[in-house]
């Protein structure tokens, strides 16, 4: 990593409001956490008086069971972004190009630039149709942030095969996959999967995640990992969360139901709402003044994400899917009524459990 290049790069904008007077729909972490997670965290205090186990076998076993891979393939990281950085750093050198979806998570391009690479952007809706030849790295975010697009697993595996044939490392960011019924591609040759506990388990401040890689790529990820890179309490709490299957199922059902209800009400109010498989919705405000939409929502006690910070979006906001009563406040803040009519079944465009959804969201410019 070049010192001058790192100093010149600014920070990427993100959601999340620290204003206690605002109900935060700008970030997309689960507003719920698993029962017992605080007890698990507090019980881990004594483990912090010694170095974490190296390697952290219990966490690796829980993560492997969660995504369906060999524990040896799991590389614990302090959050999903650390897993992304590890993959980019191993794949990209000075002068390389990386095939990146847009609009999508801005940190991909930043990490590529930190390594001296150049992003080559492709429409996020058509990323699996892109040619990976000549690129050191390709990235897929599933479901994609901020569009909510989910990708069919077989199509993703086909793209992974084309990446292998081209000698291109494929990074698949599955930060939001746990909100869906889709299977992980963890354990696929030539693929690094990045996962985080931030979103599904509502613990963004814990900084726990992991990467999965096999073969030479997995060996490189393990070799590059710093010893004791995740704290003992974070490992213990993460292991506990990864085993809470009932919480995951309840969260998926709530998000599916509320997402459909929100999408129906917002569509009726005149917003163009992208189909989504994620715990958020991307709204095109159309002829409305977007600054006024964001400002009026804040005046009414609600923070929404200004999605103009995403590449190619100029009239969009992103809103999280929260609890029912909170979602009613969002609808009122966006002049979309209380959204109480109907349960939204079948209105979220997700194609049902495991369906590949619709890919008609905002396009890259």
mmCIF file of C-alpha atoms in Angstrom:
data_model
loop_
_atom_site.group_PDB
_atom_site.id
_atom_site.type_symbol
_atom_site.label_atom_id
_atom_site.label_comp_id
_atom_site.label_asym_id
_atom_site.label_seq_id
_atom_site.Cartn_x
_atom_site.Cartn_y
_atom_site.Cartn_z
ATOM 1 C CA UNK A 1 0.000 0.000 0.000
ATOM 2 C CA UNK A 2 1.466 3.329 -1.077
ATOM 3 C CA UNK A 3 1.695 6.038 1.621
ATOM 4 C CA UNK A 4 0.935 9.008 -0.653
ATOM 5 C CA UNK A 5 -1.934 7.212 -2.323
ATOM 6 C CA UNK A 6 -3.485 6.284 1.015
ATOM 7 C CA UNK A 7 -3.154 9.841 2.314
ATOM 8 C CA UNK A 8 -4.898 11.232 -0.764
ATOM 9 C CA UNK A 9 -7.950 8.973 -0.538
ATOM 10 C CA UNK A 10 -10.924 10.342 1.359
ATOM 11 C CA UNK A 11 -13.517 8.383 3.288
ATOM 12 C CA UNK A 12 -16.573 6.874 1.644
ATOM 13 C CA UNK A 13 -19.952 8.166 2.846
ATOM 14 C CA UNK A 14 -22.122 5.691 4.738
ATOM 15 C CA UNK A 15 -25.513 5.581 6.382
ATOM 16 C CA UNK A 16 -26.124 5.757 10.144
ATOM 17 C CA UNK A 17 -27.207 8.691 12.276
ATOM 18 C CA UNK A 18 -25.912 9.416 15.762
ATOM 19 C CA UNK A 19 -28.742 11.869 16.472
ATOM 20 C CA UNK A 20 -30.790 10.353 19.336
ATOM 21 C CA UNK A 21 -33.826 12.378 18.232
ATOM 22 C CA UNK A 22 -33.951 10.634 14.836
ATOM 23 C CA UNK A 23 -35.285 7.184 14.009
ATOM 24 C CA UNK A 24 -32.502 5.861 11.806
ATOM 25 C CA UNK A 25 -33.536 4.384 8.457
ATOM 26 C CA UNK A 26 -30.258 5.421 6.827
ATOM 27 C CA UNK A 27 -28.333 2.379 8.105
ATOM 28 C CA UNK A 28 -29.494 -1.147 7.373
ATOM 29 C CA UNK A 29 -28.502 -3.221 10.408
ATOM 30 C CA UNK A 30 -31.187 -5.341 12.063
ATOM 31 C CA UNK A 31 -32.939 -3.361 14.831
ATOM 32 C CA UNK A 32 -33.243 -6.646 16.747
ATOM 33 C CA UNK A 33 -30.474 -8.758 18.301
ATOM 34 C CA UNK A 34 -30.681 -12.423 19.346
ATOM 35 C CA UNK A 35 -32.010 -13.176 22.829
ATOM 36 C CA UNK A 36 -29.121 -13.843 25.184
ATOM 37 C CA UNK A 37 -26.479 -12.047 23.134
ATOM 38 C CA UNK A 38 -25.696 -9.569 25.908
ATOM 39 C CA UNK A 39 -25.200 -12.414 28.372
ATOM 40 C CA UNK A 40 -22.872 -14.121 25.908
ATOM 41 C CA UNK A 41 -20.873 -10.925 25.516
ATOM 42 C CA UNK A 42 -20.601 -10.305 29.251
ATOM 43 C CA UNK A 43 -19.695 -13.934 29.928
ATOM 44 C CA UNK A 44 -16.774 -13.548 27.534
ATOM 45 C CA UNK A 45 -15.130 -10.874 29.666
ATOM 46 C CA UNK A 46 -12.821 -13.304 31.420
ATOM 47 C CA UNK A 47 -11.598 -14.591 28.069
ATOM 48 C CA UNK A 48 -10.349 -11.072 27.303
ATOM 49 C CA UNK A 49 -7.741 -11.424 30.060
ATOM 50 C CA UNK A 50 -5.753 -13.768 27.829
ATOM 51 C CA UNK A 51 -4.981 -13.825 24.121
ATOM 52 C CA UNK A 52 -7.731 -15.312 21.944
ATOM 53 C CA UNK A 53 -7.202 -18.918 20.838
ATOM 54 C CA UNK A 54 -5.050 -19.146 17.744
ATOM 55 C CA UNK A 55 -6.531 -20.217 15.436
ATOM 56 C CA UNK A 56 -10.032 -19.583 16.874
ATOM 57 C CA UNK A 57 -11.436 -23.052 16.182
ATOM 58 C CA UNK A 58 -14.843 -22.665 17.880
ATOM 59 C CA UNK A 59 -15.707 -19.553 15.871
ATOM 60 C CA UNK A 60 -14.485 -21.155 12.649
ATOM 61 C CA UNK A 61 -16.652 -24.220 13.288
ATOM 62 C CA UNK A 62 -19.762 -22.094 13.892
ATOM 63 C CA UNK A 63 -19.102 -19.969 10.805
ATOM 64 C CA UNK A 64 -18.471 -23.045 8.653
ATOM 65 C CA UNK A 65 -21.731 -24.632 9.773
ATOM 66 C CA UNK A 66 -23.558 -21.363 9.105
ATOM 67 C CA UNK A 67 -22.425 -21.017 5.475
ATOM 68 C CA UNK A 68 -21.849 -24.695 4.662
ATOM 69 C CA UNK A 69 -18.100 -24.985 4.183
ATOM 70 C CA UNK A 70 -15.055 -26.643 5.738
ATOM 71 C CA UNK A 71 -13.930 -24.928 8.981
ATOM 72 C CA UNK A 72 -10.383 -24.852 7.620
ATOM 73 C CA UNK A 73 -11.604 -22.460 4.906
ATOM 74 C CA UNK A 74 -12.861 -19.852 7.402
ATOM 75 C CA UNK A 75 -10.655 -16.851 8.116
ATOM 76 C CA UNK A 76 -12.024 -14.715 11.011
ATOM 77 C CA UNK A 77 -11.867 -10.954 10.458
ATOM 78 C CA UNK A 78 -12.815 -7.820 12.434
ATOM 79 C CA UNK A 79 -15.935 -7.182 10.346
ATOM 80 C CA UNK A 80 -16.897 -7.820 6.744
ATOM 81 C CA UNK A 81 -14.897 -4.872 5.427
ATOM 82 C CA UNK A 82 -11.695 -6.455 6.753
ATOM 83 C CA UNK A 83 -12.537 -9.575 4.741
ATOM 84 C CA UNK A 84 -13.056 -7.394 1.659
ATOM 85 C CA UNK A 85 -9.722 -5.643 2.200
ATOM 86 C CA UNK A 86 -7.918 -8.977 2.581
ATOM 87 C CA UNK A 87 -9.305 -10.264 -0.720
ATOM 88 C CA UNK A 88 -8.562 -7.054 -2.625
ATOM 89 C CA UNK A 89 -5.030 -6.838 -1.216
ATOM 90 C CA UNK A 90 -4.245 -10.389 -2.331
ATOM 91 C CA UNK A 91 -5.695 -9.944 -5.834
ATOM 92 C CA UNK A 92 -4.851 -6.391 -6.924
ATOM 93 C CA UNK A 93 -1.426 -4.882 -7.640
ATOM 94 C CA UNK A 94 -0.349 -1.563 -9.134
ATOM 95 C CA UNK A 95 -1.859 -1.070 -12.571
ATOM 96 C CA UNK A 96 -4.411 -3.882 -12.287
ATOM 97 C CA UNK A 97 -8.086 -3.370 -13.020
ATOM 98 C CA UNK A 98 -11.020 -4.681 -11.001
ATOM 99 C CA UNK A 99 -14.519 -5.311 -12.357
ATOM 100 C CA UNK A 100 -16.911 -3.625 -9.912
ATOM 101 C CA UNK A 101 -20.710 -3.335 -9.852
ATOM 102 C CA UNK A 102 -22.336 0.097 -9.781
ATOM 103 C CA UNK A 103 -24.263 1.374 -8.036
ATOM 104 C CA UNK A 104 -22.875 -0.639 -5.143
ATOM 105 C CA UNK A 105 -20.898 -0.421 -1.916
ATOM 106 C CA UNK A 106 -18.366 2.379 -2.330
ATOM 107 C CA UNK A 107 -15.653 0.655 -0.299
ATOM 108 C CA UNK A 108 -14.882 -1.778 -3.145
ATOM 109 C CA UNK A 109 -13.499 0.988 -5.361
ATOM 110 C CA UNK A 110 -11.686 2.598 -2.439
ATOM 111 C CA UNK A 111 -9.915 -0.648 -1.525
ATOM 112 C CA UNK A 112 -8.943 -1.240 -5.151
ATOM 113 C CA UNK A 113 -7.470 2.252 -5.387
ATOM 114 C CA UNK A 114 -5.565 1.766 -2.128
ATOM 115 C CA UNK A 115 -3.773 -1.145 -3.797
ATOM 116 C CA UNK A 116 -2.944 0.916 -6.887
ATOM 117 C CA UNK A 117 -5.656 -0.627 -9.052
ATOM 118 C CA UNK A 118 -8.265 0.994 -11.259
ATOM 119 C CA UNK A 119 -11.990 0.236 -10.940
ATOM 120 C CA UNK A 120 -13.816 -0.813 -14.112
ATOM 121 C CA UNK A 121 -17.500 -0.270 -13.399
ATOM 122 C CA UNK A 122 -20.337 -2.352 -14.823
ATOM 123 C CA UNK A 123 -24.102 -2.076 -14.308
ATOM 124 C CA UNK A 124 -24.875 -3.961 -11.092
ATOM 125 C CA UNK A 125 -27.946 -5.488 -12.726
ATOM 126 C CA UNK A 126 -25.802 -7.096 -15.419
ATOM 127 C CA UNK A 127 -22.595 -7.851 -13.540
ATOM 128 C CA UNK A 128 -22.943 -11.613 -14.044
ATOM 129 C CA UNK A 129 -23.008 -11.078 -17.812
ATOM 130 C CA UNK A 130 -19.740 -9.114 -17.797
ATOM 131 C CA UNK A 131 -16.477 -10.463 -19.203
ATOM 132 C CA UNK A 132 -13.928 -10.887 -16.365
ATOM 133 C CA UNK A 133 -11.016 -11.386 -18.775
ATOM 134 C CA UNK A 134 -8.087 -9.068 -18.147
ATOM 135 C CA UNK A 135 -9.224 -8.075 -14.652
ATOM 136 C CA UNK A 136 -7.341 -9.107 -11.526
ATOM 137 C CA UNK A 137 -10.529 -9.059 -9.479
ATOM 138 C CA UNK A 138 -14.300 -9.121 -9.970
ATOM 139 C CA UNK A 139 -16.797 -8.251 -7.240
ATOM 140 C CA UNK A 140 -20.426 -9.258 -6.757
ATOM 141 C CA UNK A 141 -22.543 -8.035 -3.836
ATOM 142 C CA UNK A 142 -25.575 -10.267 -3.232
ATOM 143 C CA UNK A 143 -28.082 -8.885 -2.437
ATOM 144 C CA UNK A 144 -26.591 -5.740 -3.883
ATOM 145 C CA UNK A 145 -26.360 -2.554 -1.841
ATOM 146 C CA UNK A 146 -28.229 -0.234 -2.510
ATOM 147 C CA UNK A 147 -30.464 -1.832 -5.165
ATOM 148 C CA UNK A 148 -31.410 -4.981 -3.225
ATOM 149 C CA UNK A 149 -30.796 -7.182 -6.279
ATOM 150 C CA UNK A 150 -30.303 -10.859 -5.460
ATOM 151 C CA UNK A 151 -28.473 -13.130 -7.880
ATOM 152 C CA UNK A 152 -29.413 -16.680 -8.810
ATOM 153 C CA UNK A 153 -26.868 -19.092 -7.327
ATOM 154 C CA UNK A 154 -26.399 -21.100 -10.515
ATOM 155 C CA UNK A 155 -25.780 -17.922 -12.497
ATOM 156 C CA UNK A 156 -23.298 -16.803 -9.856
ATOM 157 C CA UNK A 157 -21.483 -20.147 -9.988
ATOM 158 C CA UNK A 158 -21.363 -19.911 -13.783
ATOM 159 C CA UNK A 159 -19.780 -16.458 -13.470
ATOM 160 C CA UNK A 160 -17.307 -17.879 -10.943
ATOM 161 C CA UNK A 161 -16.301 -20.540 -13.469
ATOM 162 C CA UNK A 162 -15.669 -17.854 -16.103
ATOM 163 C CA UNK A 163 -13.581 -15.923 -13.585
ATOM 164 C CA UNK A 164 -11.493 -19.025 -12.857
ATOM 165 C CA UNK A 165 -10.937 -19.593 -16.562
ATOM 166 C CA UNK A 166 -9.817 -15.967 -16.923
ATOM 167 C CA UNK A 167 -7.508 -16.114 -13.897
ATOM 168 C CA UNK A 168 -9.652 -13.500 -12.123
ATOM 169 C CA UNK A 169 -10.294 -13.689 -8.378
ATOM 170 C CA UNK A 170 -14.003 -13.358 -7.588
ATOM 171 C CA UNK A 171 -15.023 -11.615 -4.361
ATOM 172 C CA UNK A 172 -18.630 -12.265 -3.348
ATOM 173 C CA UNK A 173 -19.876 -9.958 -0.608
ATOM 174 C CA UNK A 174 -22.656 -11.806 1.234
ATOM 175 C CA UNK A 175 -23.205 -9.197 3.954
ATOM 176 C CA UNK A 176 -26.987 -9.303 3.396
ATOM 177 C CA UNK A 177 -27.386 -12.897 2.181
ATOM 178 C CA UNK A 178 -28.518 -14.071 5.614
ATOM 179 C CA UNK A 179 -31.754 -12.105 5.143
ATOM 180 C CA UNK A 180 -32.620 -14.413 2.221
ATOM 181 C CA UNK A 181 -33.116 -18.145 1.731
ATOM 182 C CA UNK A 182 -30.286 -18.298 -0.790
ATOM 183 C CA UNK A 183 -27.300 -20.575 -0.247
ATOM 184 C CA UNK A 184 -23.805 -19.189 0.158
ATOM 185 C CA UNK A 185 -21.181 -19.863 -2.509
ATOM 186 C CA UNK A 186 -18.571 -20.266 0.253
ATOM 187 C CA UNK A 187 -16.119 -23.010 -0.571
ATOM 188 C CA UNK A 188 -16.178 -22.428 -4.333
ATOM 189 C CA UNK A 189 -12.761 -22.576 -5.981
ATOM 190 C CA UNK A 190 -11.362 -19.186 -6.979
ATOM 191 C CA UNK A 191 -13.930 -17.316 -4.860
ATOM 192 C CA UNK A 192 -13.496 -15.313 -1.656
ATOM 193 C CA UNK A 193 -16.722 -14.911 0.273
ATOM 194 C CA UNK A 194 -16.975 -12.019 2.747
ATOM 195 C CA UNK A 195 -19.507 -12.252 5.594
ATOM 196 C CA UNK A 196 -20.329 -9.953 8.522
ATOM 197 C CA UNK A 197 -22.351 -10.172 11.714
ATOM 198 C CA UNK A 198 -23.077 -6.451 11.398
ATOM 199 C CA UNK A 199 -26.313 -6.568 9.431
ATOM 200 C CA UNK A 200 -28.281 -9.703 10.266
ATOM 201 C CA UNK A 201 -27.456 -9.787 13.967
ATOM 202 C CA UNK A 202 -27.655 -6.031 14.567
ATOM 203 C CA UNK A 203 -24.125 -5.681 15.982
ATOM 204 C CA UNK A 204 -22.217 -3.189 13.822
ATOM 205 C CA UNK A 205 -19.998 -2.079 16.707
ATOM 206 C CA UNK A 206 -18.829 -5.591 17.554
ATOM 207 C CA UNK A 207 -16.704 -5.803 14.372
ATOM 208 C CA UNK A 208 -16.940 -9.519 13.706
ATOM 209 C CA UNK A 209 -16.933 -11.231 10.332
ATOM 210 C CA UNK A 210 -15.055 -13.756 8.265
ATOM 211 C CA UNK A 211 -13.752 -14.605 4.838
ATOM 212 C CA UNK A 212 -13.955 -18.007 3.177
ATOM 213 C CA UNK A 213 -11.451 -19.224 0.607
ATOM 214 C CA UNK A 214 -10.190 -22.608 -0.576
ATOM 215 C CA UNK A 215 -7.064 -23.901 -2.279
ATOM 216 C CA UNK A 216 -4.190 -21.499 -2.876
ATOM 217 C CA UNK A 217 -6.499 -18.532 -2.316
ATOM 218 C CA UNK A 218 -7.569 -19.848 1.076
ATOM 219 C CA UNK A 219 -3.962 -20.537 2.033
ATOM 220 C CA UNK A 220 -3.056 -16.955 1.117
ATOM 221 C CA UNK A 221 -5.910 -15.543 3.198
ATOM 222 C CA UNK A 222 -4.850 -17.603 6.205
ATOM 223 C CA UNK A 223 -1.230 -16.662 5.744
ATOM 224 C CA UNK A 224 -1.981 -12.947 5.502
ATOM 225 C CA UNK A 225 -4.245 -12.870 8.560
ATOM 226 C CA UNK A 226 -2.742 -11.189 11.612
ATOM 227 C CA UNK A 227 -2.593 -13.306 14.748
ATOM 228 C CA UNK A 228 -5.304 -12.408 17.316
ATOM 229 C CA UNK A 229 -7.028 -10.180 14.752
ATOM 230 C CA UNK A 230 -10.475 -10.570 16.391
ATOM 231 C CA UNK A 231 -11.007 -10.013 20.121
ATOM 232 C CA UNK A 232 -11.990 -12.884 22.383
ATOM 233 C CA UNK A 233 -15.381 -11.329 23.329
ATOM 234 C CA UNK A 234 -16.153 -10.697 19.652
ATOM 235 C CA UNK A 235 -15.309 -14.299 18.769
ATOM 236 C CA UNK A 236 -17.442 -15.685 21.593
ATOM 237 C CA UNK A 237 -20.394 -13.425 20.822
ATOM 238 C CA UNK A 238 -20.077 -14.121 17.112
ATOM 239 C CA UNK A 239 -20.064 -17.866 17.698
ATOM 240 C CA UNK A 240 -23.224 -17.515 19.804
ATOM 241 C CA UNK A 241 -25.020 -15.469 17.123
ATOM 242 C CA UNK A 242 -24.108 -17.819 14.289
ATOM 243 C CA UNK A 243 -25.909 -20.637 16.082
ATOM 244 C CA UNK A 244 -29.216 -18.733 16.555
ATOM 245 C CA UNK A 245 -31.208 -20.336 13.743
ATOM 246 C CA UNK A 246 -34.588 -19.376 15.187
ATOM 247 C CA UNK A 247 -33.633 -15.711 15.299
ATOM 248 C CA UNK A 248 -32.501 -15.847 11.667
ATOM 249 C CA UNK A 249 -35.789 -17.420 10.531
ATOM 250 C CA UNK A 250 -37.888 -14.894 12.462
ATOM 251 C CA UNK A 251 -35.847 -12.002 11.068
ATOM 252 C CA UNK A 252 -36.252 -13.218 7.482
ATOM 253 C CA UNK A 253 -40.004 -13.478 7.851
ATOM 254 C CA UNK A 254 -40.386 -10.050 9.459
ATOM 255 C CA UNK A 255 -38.210 -8.379 6.835
ATOM 256 C CA UNK A 256 -40.011 -10.141 3.967
ATOM 257 C CA UNK A 257 -43.426 -9.127 5.280
ATOM 258 C CA UNK A 258 -42.524 -5.534 6.164
ATOM 259 C CA UNK A 259 -40.521 -4.987 2.981
ATOM 260 C CA UNK A 260 -43.542 -5.946 0.905
ATOM 261 C CA UNK A 261 -45.824 -3.690 2.931
ATOM 262 C CA UNK A 262 -43.441 -0.737 2.622
ATOM 263 C CA UNK A 263 -42.933 -1.258 -1.090
ATOM 264 C CA UNK A 264 -46.680 -1.348 -1.745
ATOM 265 C CA UNK A 265 -47.372 1.807 0.280
ATOM 266 C CA UNK A 266 -44.454 3.755 -1.183
ATOM 267 C CA UNK A 267 -45.391 2.739 -4.722
ATOM 268 C CA UNK A 268 -48.960 3.915 -4.101
ATOM 269 C CA UNK A 269 -47.504 7.228 -2.897
ATOM 270 C CA UNK A 270 -45.762 7.725 -6.242
ATOM 271 C CA UNK A 271 -42.235 6.573 -5.492
ATOM 272 C CA UNK A 272 -40.502 4.216 -7.939
ATOM 273 C CA UNK A 273 -39.360 1.399 -5.658
ATOM 274 C CA UNK A 274 -36.778 -1.122 -6.823
ATOM 275 C CA UNK A 275 -37.517 -4.807 -6.140
ATOM 276 C CA UNK A 276 -35.383 -5.972 -3.252
ATOM 277 C CA UNK A 277 -34.274 -9.109 -1.429
ATOM 278 C CA UNK A 278 -32.430 -7.077 1.186
ATOM 279 C CA UNK A 279 -33.458 -5.348 4.436
ATOM 280 C CA UNK A 280 -33.726 -2.039 2.583
ATOM 281 C CA UNK A 281 -35.468 -0.421 -0.379
ATOM 282 C CA UNK A 282 -34.132 1.979 -3.003
ATOM 283 C CA UNK A 283 -36.588 4.745 -3.891
ATOM 284 C CA UNK A 284 -36.515 7.055 -6.896
ATOM 285 C CA UNK A 285 -38.243 10.220 -5.712
ATOM 286 C CA UNK A 286 -39.095 11.214 -9.286
ATOM 287 C CA UNK A 287 -40.098 14.859 -9.698
ATOM 288 C CA UNK A 288 -39.868 15.568 -5.978
ATOM 289 C CA UNK A 289 -37.030 17.745 -4.711
ATOM 290 C CA UNK A 290 -34.763 15.130 -3.144
ATOM 291 C CA UNK A 291 -33.243 17.542 -0.626
ATOM 292 C CA UNK A 292 -36.744 18.462 0.489
ATOM 293 C CA UNK A 293 -37.699 14.774 0.828
ATOM 294 C CA UNK A 294 -34.664 14.137 3.036
ATOM 295 C CA UNK A 295 -35.129 17.370 4.973
ATOM 296 C CA UNK A 296 -38.851 16.862 5.642
ATOM 297 C CA UNK A 297 -38.185 13.330 6.847
ATOM 298 C CA UNK A 298 -35.626 14.686 9.316
ATOM 299 C CA UNK A 299 -38.079 17.357 10.482
ATOM 300 C CA UNK A 300 -40.478 14.489 11.207
ATOM 301 C CA UNK A 301 -37.856 12.592 13.194
ATOM 302 C CA UNK A 302 -36.669 10.119 10.536
ATOM 303 C CA UNK A 303 -33.224 9.788 8.898
ATOM 304 C CA UNK A 304 -33.101 8.266 5.398
ATOM 305 C CA UNK A 305 -29.992 7.577 3.317
ATOM 306 C CA UNK A 306 -29.167 10.055 0.583
ATOM 307 C CA UNK A 307 -28.367 7.554 -2.187
ATOM 308 C CA UNK A 308 -26.837 10.183 -4.473
ATOM 309 C CA UNK A 309 -23.541 9.154 -2.898
ATOM 310 C CA UNK A 310 -23.791 5.910 -4.889
ATOM 311 C CA UNK A 311 -22.385 5.961 -8.411
ATOM 312 C CA UNK A 312 -25.035 6.639 -11.037
ATOM 313 C CA UNK A 313 -27.885 7.623 -8.722
ATOM 314 C CA UNK A 314 -29.142 11.213 -8.727
ATOM 315 C CA UNK A 315 -32.735 11.138 -7.454
ATOM 316 C CA UNK A 316 -32.735 8.283 -4.951
ATOM 317 C CA UNK A 317 -32.934 7.569 -1.245
ATOM 318 C CA UNK A 318 -32.454 4.246 0.496
ATOM 319 C CA UNK A 319 -34.564 3.234 3.472
ATOM 320 C CA UNK A 320 -34.073 0.352 5.870
ATOM 321 C CA UNK A 321 -36.788 -2.140 6.789
ATOM 322 C CA UNK A 322 -37.323 -1.946 10.537
ATOM 323 C CA UNK A 323 -40.069 -2.988 12.964
ATOM 324 C CA UNK A 324 -43.746 -2.497 11.948
ATOM 325 C CA UNK A 325 -44.481 0.563 14.132
ATOM 326 C CA UNK A 326 -41.202 2.176 13.106
ATOM 327 C CA UNK A 327 -41.971 1.502 9.454
ATOM 328 C CA UNK A 328 -45.293 3.304 9.910
ATOM 329 C CA UNK A 329 -43.341 6.358 11.060
ATOM 330 C CA UNK A 330 -41.209 6.159 7.921
ATOM 331 C CA UNK A 331 -44.276 6.050 5.699
ATOM 332 C CA UNK A 332 -45.756 9.073 7.461
ATOM 333 C CA UNK A 333 -42.455 10.940 7.142
ATOM 334 C CA UNK A 334 -42.423 10.259 3.393
ATOM 335 C CA UNK A 335 -46.088 11.228 2.956
ATOM 336 C CA UNK A 336 -46.978 7.634 2.139
ATOM 337 C CA UNK A 337 -49.745 7.133 4.702
ATOM 338 C CA UNK A 338 -49.503 4.616 7.525
ATOM 339 C CA UNK A 339 -49.142 1.569 5.254
ATOM 340 C CA UNK A 340 -51.561 -0.379 7.425
ATOM 341 C CA UNK A 341 -53.760 -1.783 4.632
ATOM 342 C CA UNK A 342 -52.793 -5.354 3.817
ATOM 343 C CA UNK A 343 -49.677 -7.290 4.729
ATOM 344 C CA UNK A 344 -47.695 -6.673 1.564
ATOM 345 C CA UNK A 345 -47.572 -10.355 0.625
ATOM 346 C CA UNK A 346 -46.225 -10.830 -2.878
ATOM 347 C CA UNK A 347 -45.423 -7.152 -3.379
ATOM 348 C CA UNK A 348 -41.676 -7.100 -2.787
ATOM 349 C CA UNK A 349 -40.634 -8.607 -6.113
ATOM 350 C CA UNK A 350 -38.293 -11.089 -4.450
ATOM 351 C CA UNK A 351 -39.579 -14.075 -6.398
ATOM 352 C CA UNK A 352 -40.390 -15.978 -3.196
ATOM 353 C CA UNK A 353 -37.970 -17.963 -1.103
ATOM 354 C CA UNK A 354 -34.755 -18.453 -3.016
ATOM 355 C CA UNK A 355 -36.169 -16.744 -6.134
ATOM 356 C CA UNK A 356 -33.849 -14.607 -8.194
ATOM 357 C CA UNK A 357 -36.056 -11.530 -7.997
ATOM 358 C CA UNK A 358 -36.335 -8.790 -10.582
ATOM 359 C CA UNK A 359 -33.354 -6.797 -11.778
ATOM 360 C CA UNK A 360 -35.038 -3.586 -12.776
ATOM 361 C CA UNK A 361 -33.412 -1.214 -10.288
ATOM 362 C CA UNK A 362 -31.317 1.843 -10.991
ATOM 363 C CA UNK A 363 -28.616 1.501 -13.642
ATOM 364 C CA UNK A 364 -25.017 2.656 -13.552
ATOM 365 C CA UNK A 365 -23.958 5.716 -15.537
#
